[in-house]
């Protein structure tokens, strides 16, 4: 019987197929071993990197704790040394404080300035509702002055308030606004001031802070008085950029002893924008210029 050629073809093909499958399986097994080895290497590298980053994080945390502790020590020292550092630095100066929204408390600034020898004659806070009650406030002005105020509401209030502070003369308009609750005031307007410190920073965005501050600064400069802007380091909405655009000096951490010292130096004539925020041009004023030009604190 003659063998069927198809049988031989199938047999040979089967042999080669078996050989191919064997070779492929062997390759796959080797590849799996290689992948497994590479996988182990990658895992080991990742674990090593994680341990390294963890150590770096721990080192950074320790460094931050050391820096924090040092800062607390410095602040404690400055707090204790502040009365000595600024003693009589502002002797003979008459200063007023004006707030444009009343969102934050700056009563400690009054104490800081008085420790430096300044007389803080008054603290005024313009309430945040004045723009909502524009018609009523304009009516008060017309009732007292006898004519309408032809201009922005903020300009009217700024003009009356700054004129009062600069001249040491009472304003019937401001007195009435105090009575009606649009303006809060403590102290006396009867002593003319040489400098006006504006307190800024707000809890929410509002148009009044910027517009009123700009109007106040313009009027202060027109009256030939010194203006400075301050805020706490923890205010939610900063106003330092506004102060910089008005070209007045500012301090953004005035609740600290360092910030209070910076404010005293600013009022002594060292211009700049000082504090701990990105908007600051320096942490504190350069003391060399003060020593050279004014003989120290």
Short mmCIF file of N, CA and C in Angstrom, two decimals, residues 12 57 80 90 100 120 127 145 156 165 198 204 217 221-222 250 264 270:
data_model
loop_
_atom_site.label_atom_id
_atom_site.label_comp_id
_atom_site.label_asym_id
_atom_site.label_seq_id
_atom_site.Cartn_x
_atom_site.Cartn_y
_atom_site.Cartn_z
N UNK A 12 4.67 15.86 9.06
CA UNK A 12 5.81 16.80 9.10
C UNK A 12 5.36 18.15 9.68
N UNK A 57 11.06 64.10 54.01
CA UNK A 57 9.88 64.74 54.59
C UNK A 57 10.04 64.91 56.10
N UNK A 80 8.84 91.60 74.10
CA UNK A 80 9.35 92.12 75.37
C UNK A 80 10.21 93.37 75.16
N UNK A 90 8.39 108.24 68.33
CA UNK A 90 7.35 109.08 67.71
C UNK A 90 6.90 110.19 68.66
N UNK A 100 -11.52 101.29 56.90
CA UNK A 100 -12.47 101.45 55.80
C UNK A 100 -13.57 100.40 55.77
N UNK A 120 -2.28 109.21 69.82
CA UNK A 120 -3.30 108.76 68.87
C UNK A 120 -4.60 109.45 69.26
N UNK A 127 -18.29 102.46 58.33
CA UNK A 127 -19.05 101.23 58.22
C UNK A 127 -19.21 100.77 56.77
N UNK A 145 -24.98 121.34 55.03
CA UNK A 145 -24.20 122.29 54.23
C UNK A 145 -25.10 123.22 53.41
N UNK A 156 -16.83 112.63 49.17
CA UNK A 156 -17.48 113.51 50.16
C UNK A 156 -17.06 113.13 51.58
N UNK A 165 -9.56 115.80 60.51
CA UNK A 165 -8.36 115.27 61.18
C UNK A 165 -7.16 116.19 60.99
N UNK A 198 -4.13 104.05 57.70
CA UNK A 198 -5.32 103.38 57.20
C UNK A 198 -5.24 101.89 57.50
N UNK A 204 -14.37 89.70 52.86
CA UNK A 204 -14.94 89.40 51.55
C UNK A 204 -14.54 90.53 50.59
N UNK A 217 -6.55 108.46 50.61
CA UNK A 217 -5.13 108.73 50.34
C UNK A 217 -4.97 110.00 49.51
N UNK A 221 -2.90 113.27 50.92
CA UNK A 221 -1.77 113.87 50.21
C UNK A 221 -2.06 115.33 49.87
N UNK A 222 -3.30 115.59 49.50
CA UNK A 222 -3.69 116.97 49.18
C UNK A 222 -3.52 117.89 50.39
N UNK A 250 3.47 100.59 53.55
CA UNK A 250 2.53 99.67 54.19
C UNK A 250 3.24 98.62 55.02
N UNK A 264 6.36 101.89 63.09
CA UNK A 264 7.02 103.04 63.72
C UNK A 264 8.10 103.60 62.80
N UNK A 270 10.88 106.00 56.77
CA UNK A 270 11.48 104.99 55.90
C UNK A 270 10.37 104.37 55.06
#
